[in-house]
mmCIF file of C-alpha atoms in Angstrom:
data_model
loop_
_atom_site.group_PDB
_atom_site.id
_atom_site.type_symbol
_atom_site.label_atom_id
_atom_site.label_comp_id
_atom_site.label_asym_id
_atom_site.label_seq_id
_atom_site.Cartn_x
_atom_site.Cartn_y
_atom_site.Cartn_z
ATOM 1 C CA UNK A 1443 93.580 149.732 131.075
ATOM 2 C CA UNK A 1444 97.412 150.799 129.643
ATOM 3 C CA UNK A 1445 98.379 148.422 132.064
ATOM 4 C CA UNK A 1446 96.183 145.487 130.676
ATOM 5 C CA UNK A 1447 97.354 146.119 127.150
ATOM 6 C CA UNK A 1448 100.934 146.141 128.436
ATOM 7 C CA UNK A 1449 100.907 143.027 130.255
ATOM 8 C CA UNK A 1450 100.695 140.405 127.205
ATOM 9 C CA UNK A 1451 103.926 142.004 125.921
ATOM 10 C CA UNK A 1452 105.776 141.690 129.288
ATOM 11 C CA UNK A 1453 104.578 137.897 129.582
ATOM 12 C CA UNK A 1454 105.954 137.016 126.099
ATOM 13 C CA UNK A 1455 109.371 138.186 126.650
ATOM 14 C CA UNK A 1456 109.759 136.074 129.916
ATOM 15 C CA UNK A 1457 111.878 133.341 128.035
ATOM 16 C CA UNK A 1458 115.283 134.587 129.114
ATOM 17 C CA UNK A 1459 118.258 133.186 126.346
ATOM 18 C CA UNK A 1460 121.661 132.966 127.376
ATOM 19 C CA UNK A 1461 124.254 133.301 124.426
ATOM 20 C CA UNK A 1462 127.480 131.529 125.023
ATOM 21 C CA UNK A 1463 129.630 132.335 121.734
ATOM 22 C CA UNK A 1464 132.769 133.640 120.171
ATOM 23 C CA UNK A 1465 133.256 136.511 117.580
ATOM 24 C CA UNK A 1466 130.540 135.603 115.403
ATOM 25 C CA UNK A 1467 128.083 136.263 118.354
ATOM 26 C CA UNK A 1468 130.239 139.239 120.226
ATOM 27 C CA UNK A 1469 129.597 141.311 116.772
ATOM 28 C CA UNK A 1470 133.182 141.394 116.256
ATOM 29 C CA UNK A 1471 134.218 144.537 114.118
ATOM 30 C CA UNK A 1472 130.696 145.958 114.433
ATOM 31 C CA UNK A 1473 128.778 148.115 117.174
ATOM 32 C CA UNK A 1474 127.321 145.900 119.418
ATOM 33 C CA UNK A 1475 123.996 146.815 118.530
ATOM 34 C CA UNK A 1476 124.432 145.746 114.927
ATOM 35 C CA UNK A 1477 125.289 142.148 115.824
ATOM 36 C CA UNK A 1478 122.684 139.273 115.581
ATOM 37 C CA UNK A 1479 122.273 139.040 119.014
ATOM 38 C CA UNK A 1480 121.233 142.688 119.834
ATOM 39 C CA UNK A 1481 118.860 142.408 116.314
ATOM 40 C CA UNK A 1482 117.071 139.133 117.761
ATOM 41 C CA UNK A 1483 116.444 140.706 121.064
ATOM 42 C CA UNK A 1484 114.945 143.907 119.265
ATOM 43 C CA UNK A 1485 112.924 141.982 117.037
ATOM 44 C CA UNK A 1486 111.660 139.154 119.285
ATOM 45 C CA UNK A 1487 108.456 139.803 121.366
ATOM 46 C CA UNK A 1488 109.254 136.456 123.136
ATOM 47 C CA UNK A 1489 112.753 136.111 123.981
ATOM 48 C CA UNK A 1490 114.844 138.484 126.210
ATOM 49 C CA UNK A 1491 118.784 137.649 125.188
ATOM 50 C CA UNK A 1492 121.561 138.058 127.470
ATOM 51 C CA UNK A 1493 124.961 137.830 125.350
ATOM 52 C CA UNK A 1494 127.840 136.224 127.117
ATOM 53 C CA UNK A 1495 130.028 135.947 123.939
ATOM 54 C CA UNK A 1496 133.543 136.666 123.730
ATOM 55 C CA UNK A 1497 135.903 137.297 120.647
ATOM 56 C CA UNK A 1498 138.392 134.509 120.659
ATOM 57 C CA UNK A 1499 136.346 132.246 122.940
ATOM 58 C CA UNK A 1500 137.042 128.471 122.889
ATOM 59 C CA UNK A 1501 134.861 125.650 123.886
ATOM 60 C CA UNK A 1502 137.257 125.372 127.002
ATOM 61 C CA UNK A 1503 136.787 128.798 127.982
ATOM 62 C CA UNK A 1504 133.033 128.412 127.565
ATOM 63 C CA UNK A 1505 132.919 125.517 130.024
ATOM 64 C CA UNK A 1506 135.176 127.539 132.435
ATOM 65 C CA UNK A 1507 132.678 130.573 132.459
ATOM 66 C CA UNK A 1508 129.296 129.013 131.993
ATOM 67 C CA UNK A 1509 128.604 128.292 135.877
ATOM 68 C CA UNK A 1510 128.699 131.662 136.480
ATOM 69 C CA UNK A 1511 126.769 132.847 133.467
ATOM 70 C CA UNK A 1512 123.806 130.313 134.328
ATOM 71 C CA UNK A 1513 123.914 131.761 137.896
ATOM 72 C CA UNK A 1514 123.787 135.239 136.769
ATOM 73 C CA UNK A 1515 121.216 134.991 134.117
ATOM 74 C CA UNK A 1516 119.028 132.077 135.232
ATOM 75 C CA UNK A 1517 118.290 131.446 131.508
ATOM 76 C CA UNK A 1518 115.166 129.370 129.954
ATOM 77 C CA UNK A 1519 117.327 128.562 126.938
ATOM 78 C CA UNK A 1520 121.063 128.647 126.472
ATOM 79 C CA UNK A 1521 122.430 129.053 123.024
ATOM 80 C CA UNK A 1522 126.045 127.578 122.773
ATOM 81 C CA UNK A 1523 127.964 128.836 119.672
ATOM 82 C CA UNK A 1524 131.273 127.847 120.013
ATOM 83 C CA UNK A 1525 133.883 125.530 118.477
ATOM 84 C CA UNK A 1526 135.140 127.519 115.441
ATOM 85 C CA UNK A 1527 138.245 128.779 117.006
ATOM 86 C CA UNK A 1528 138.834 125.182 118.499
ATOM 87 C CA UNK A 1529 138.688 123.854 114.699
ATOM 88 C CA UNK A 1530 140.945 126.501 113.615
ATOM 89 C CA UNK A 1531 143.495 125.339 116.137
ATOM 90 C CA UNK A 1532 143.021 121.560 115.223
ATOM 91 C CA UNK A 1533 141.679 120.728 118.838
ATOM 92 C CA UNK A 1534 141.159 117.025 118.847
ATOM 93 C CA UNK A 1535 137.122 116.485 118.264
ATOM 94 C CA UNK A 1536 136.787 114.131 121.535
ATOM 95 C CA UNK A 1537 138.040 117.439 123.691
ATOM 96 C CA UNK A 1538 135.604 119.614 121.640
ATOM 97 C CA UNK A 1539 132.715 116.964 122.441
ATOM 98 C CA UNK A 1540 133.801 116.832 126.150
ATOM 99 C CA UNK A 1541 133.720 120.809 126.442
ATOM 100 C CA UNK A 1542 130.579 121.082 124.473
ATOM 101 C CA UNK A 1543 128.615 118.107 126.566
ATOM 102 C CA UNK A 1544 129.946 119.643 129.653
ATOM 103 C CA UNK A 1545 128.207 122.722 128.684
ATOM 104 C CA UNK A 1546 125.129 121.245 127.864
ATOM 105 C CA UNK A 1547 124.916 119.044 130.805
ATOM 106 C CA UNK A 1548 125.415 122.202 133.041
ATOM 107 C CA UNK A 1549 122.622 124.069 131.360
ATOM 108 C CA UNK A 1550 120.136 121.198 131.533
ATOM 109 C CA UNK A 1551 121.178 120.678 135.187
ATOM 110 C CA UNK A 1552 120.336 124.420 135.517
ATOM 111 C CA UNK A 1553 116.612 124.085 133.969
ATOM 112 C CA UNK A 1554 117.401 125.125 130.469
ATOM 113 C CA UNK A 1555 116.736 123.996 127.037
ATOM 114 C CA UNK A 1556 119.811 124.316 124.799
ATOM 115 C CA UNK A 1557 120.269 125.077 121.137
ATOM 116 C CA UNK A 1558 123.509 123.976 120.144
ATOM 117 C CA UNK A 1559 124.916 126.009 117.014
ATOM 118 C CA UNK A 1560 126.739 124.028 114.422
ATOM 119 C CA UNK A 1561 130.137 125.446 112.969
ATOM 120 C CA UNK A 1562 131.960 124.868 109.697
ATOM 121 C CA UNK A 1563 135.472 124.915 108.726
ATOM 122 C CA UNK A 1564 137.181 125.798 105.675
ATOM 123 C CA UNK A 1565 137.275 123.057 103.054
ATOM 124 C CA UNK A 1566 141.225 122.876 102.669
ATOM 125 C CA UNK A 1567 141.036 121.310 106.700
ATOM 126 C CA UNK A 1568 140.140 118.172 104.763
ATOM 127 C CA UNK A 1569 138.538 115.327 106.501
ATOM 128 C CA UNK A 1570 139.128 117.311 109.907
ATOM 129 C CA UNK A 1571 136.589 119.902 108.603
ATOM 130 C CA UNK A 1572 133.713 117.165 107.625
ATOM 131 C CA UNK A 1573 134.341 115.410 110.906
ATOM 132 C CA UNK A 1574 134.112 118.558 112.826
ATOM 133 C CA UNK A 1575 130.705 119.581 111.161
ATOM 134 C CA UNK A 1576 129.355 116.275 111.762
ATOM 135 C CA UNK A 1577 130.384 116.069 115.492
ATOM 136 C CA UNK A 1578 127.845 118.869 116.263
ATOM 137 C CA UNK A 1579 124.984 116.612 114.868
ATOM 138 C CA UNK A 1580 126.251 113.762 116.660
ATOM 139 C CA UNK A 1581 126.485 115.415 120.125
ATOM 140 C CA UNK A 1582 122.929 117.217 119.558
ATOM 141 C CA UNK A 1583 121.732 113.886 119.108
ATOM 142 C CA UNK A 1584 123.348 112.136 121.828
ATOM 143 C CA UNK A 1585 122.627 114.776 124.394
ATOM 144 C CA UNK A 1586 119.080 115.759 122.771
ATOM 145 C CA UNK A 1587 119.763 119.355 122.184
ATOM 146 C CA UNK A 1588 118.155 121.663 119.478
ATOM 147 C CA UNK A 1589 120.398 122.022 116.676
ATOM 148 C CA UNK A 1590 121.212 125.032 114.247
ATOM 149 C CA UNK A 1591 123.176 122.891 111.966
ATOM 150 C CA UNK A 1592 125.212 125.303 110.093
ATOM 151 C CA UNK A 1593 125.425 128.796 111.333
ATOM 152 C CA UNK A 1594 126.734 130.570 108.349
ATOM 153 C CA UNK A 1595 124.710 128.875 105.900
ATOM 154 C CA UNK A 1596 122.239 131.735 105.005
ATOM 155 C CA UNK A 1597 125.154 133.584 103.635
ATOM 156 C CA UNK A 1598 126.627 130.977 101.378
ATOM 157 C CA UNK A 1599 129.917 131.977 99.985
ATOM 158 C CA UNK A 1600 129.056 135.273 98.840
ATOM 159 C CA UNK A 1601 131.880 137.594 99.458
ATOM 160 C CA UNK A 1602 129.733 140.631 100.103
ATOM 161 C CA UNK A 1603 128.506 139.209 103.419
ATOM 162 C CA UNK A 1604 131.864 139.097 105.081
ATOM 163 C CA UNK A 1605 134.189 141.716 106.283
ATOM 164 C CA UNK A 1606 137.858 141.754 104.976
ATOM 165 C CA UNK A 1607 138.976 139.041 106.945
ATOM 166 C CA UNK A 1608 136.397 136.818 105.079
ATOM 167 C CA UNK A 1609 135.422 135.057 108.269
ATOM 168 C CA UNK A 1610 133.102 137.481 110.235
ATOM 169 C CA UNK A 1611 129.963 138.609 108.836
ATOM 170 C CA UNK A 1612 129.341 142.076 107.810
ATOM 171 C CA UNK A 1613 126.558 144.277 109.423
ATOM 172 C CA UNK A 1614 124.074 143.859 106.328
ATOM 173 C CA UNK A 1615 124.378 139.923 107.118
ATOM 174 C CA UNK A 1616 123.253 139.866 110.828
ATOM 175 C CA UNK A 1617 119.399 140.225 110.247
ATOM 176 C CA UNK A 1618 119.831 136.793 108.538
ATOM 177 C CA UNK A 1619 121.643 135.188 111.088
ATOM 178 C CA UNK A 1620 119.157 136.487 113.708
ATOM 179 C CA UNK A 1621 116.068 135.320 111.649
ATOM 180 C CA UNK A 1622 117.379 131.892 111.791
ATOM 181 C CA UNK A 1623 118.340 131.851 115.172
ATOM 182 C CA UNK A 1624 114.923 132.971 116.199
ATOM 183 C CA UNK A 1625 113.344 130.390 113.755
ATOM 184 C CA UNK A 1626 115.594 127.673 115.547
ATOM 185 C CA UNK A 1627 114.702 128.830 118.993
ATOM 186 C CA UNK A 1628 110.744 128.746 117.937
ATOM 187 C CA UNK A 1629 111.398 125.308 116.937
ATOM 188 C CA UNK A 1630 112.752 123.865 119.981
ATOM 189 C CA UNK A 1631 110.862 121.381 121.919
ATOM 190 C CA UNK A 1632 108.782 122.510 124.876
ATOM 191 C CA UNK A 1633 110.391 121.967 128.347
ATOM 192 C CA UNK A 1634 109.530 118.698 130.064
#
């Protein structure tokens, strides 16, 4: 009887989610279990998260690593949360798009659905910042992925949600990020 009761929960977590991200997903400045990926994994009865995020990662770095990660995890869904470090370095948007597009293509070829996570830059980056943010929407539309348009939107500009560097969210902000990612995953269209 206990096995029968346990079975639905076991079946519900059959969706494997690979997270390819940077320091925002690697729990920079926090213990791993405080980060949004670990919190989403603990909270969800549906998704099993596999975090392949690395602090300082760029879209080129993610592109170079995704093949091995897809082979290792064999995910149902890939979350791509990359580009902020590229943007801070002023990487040409065409190159960012090519890297993200390649990762999306590789993920889809491996049979996974994709959730692209949009990033923002500080407004002092001017026109580049607005074009950078818009590029995620264009990539998502062109390559037919799910889109979480502004990853840090739930935090607004309130200083209390950020570490001393004013870039990385504090532990108290991580549940907000986890909740929005889980909501975005639930909104992904079913596999074809």
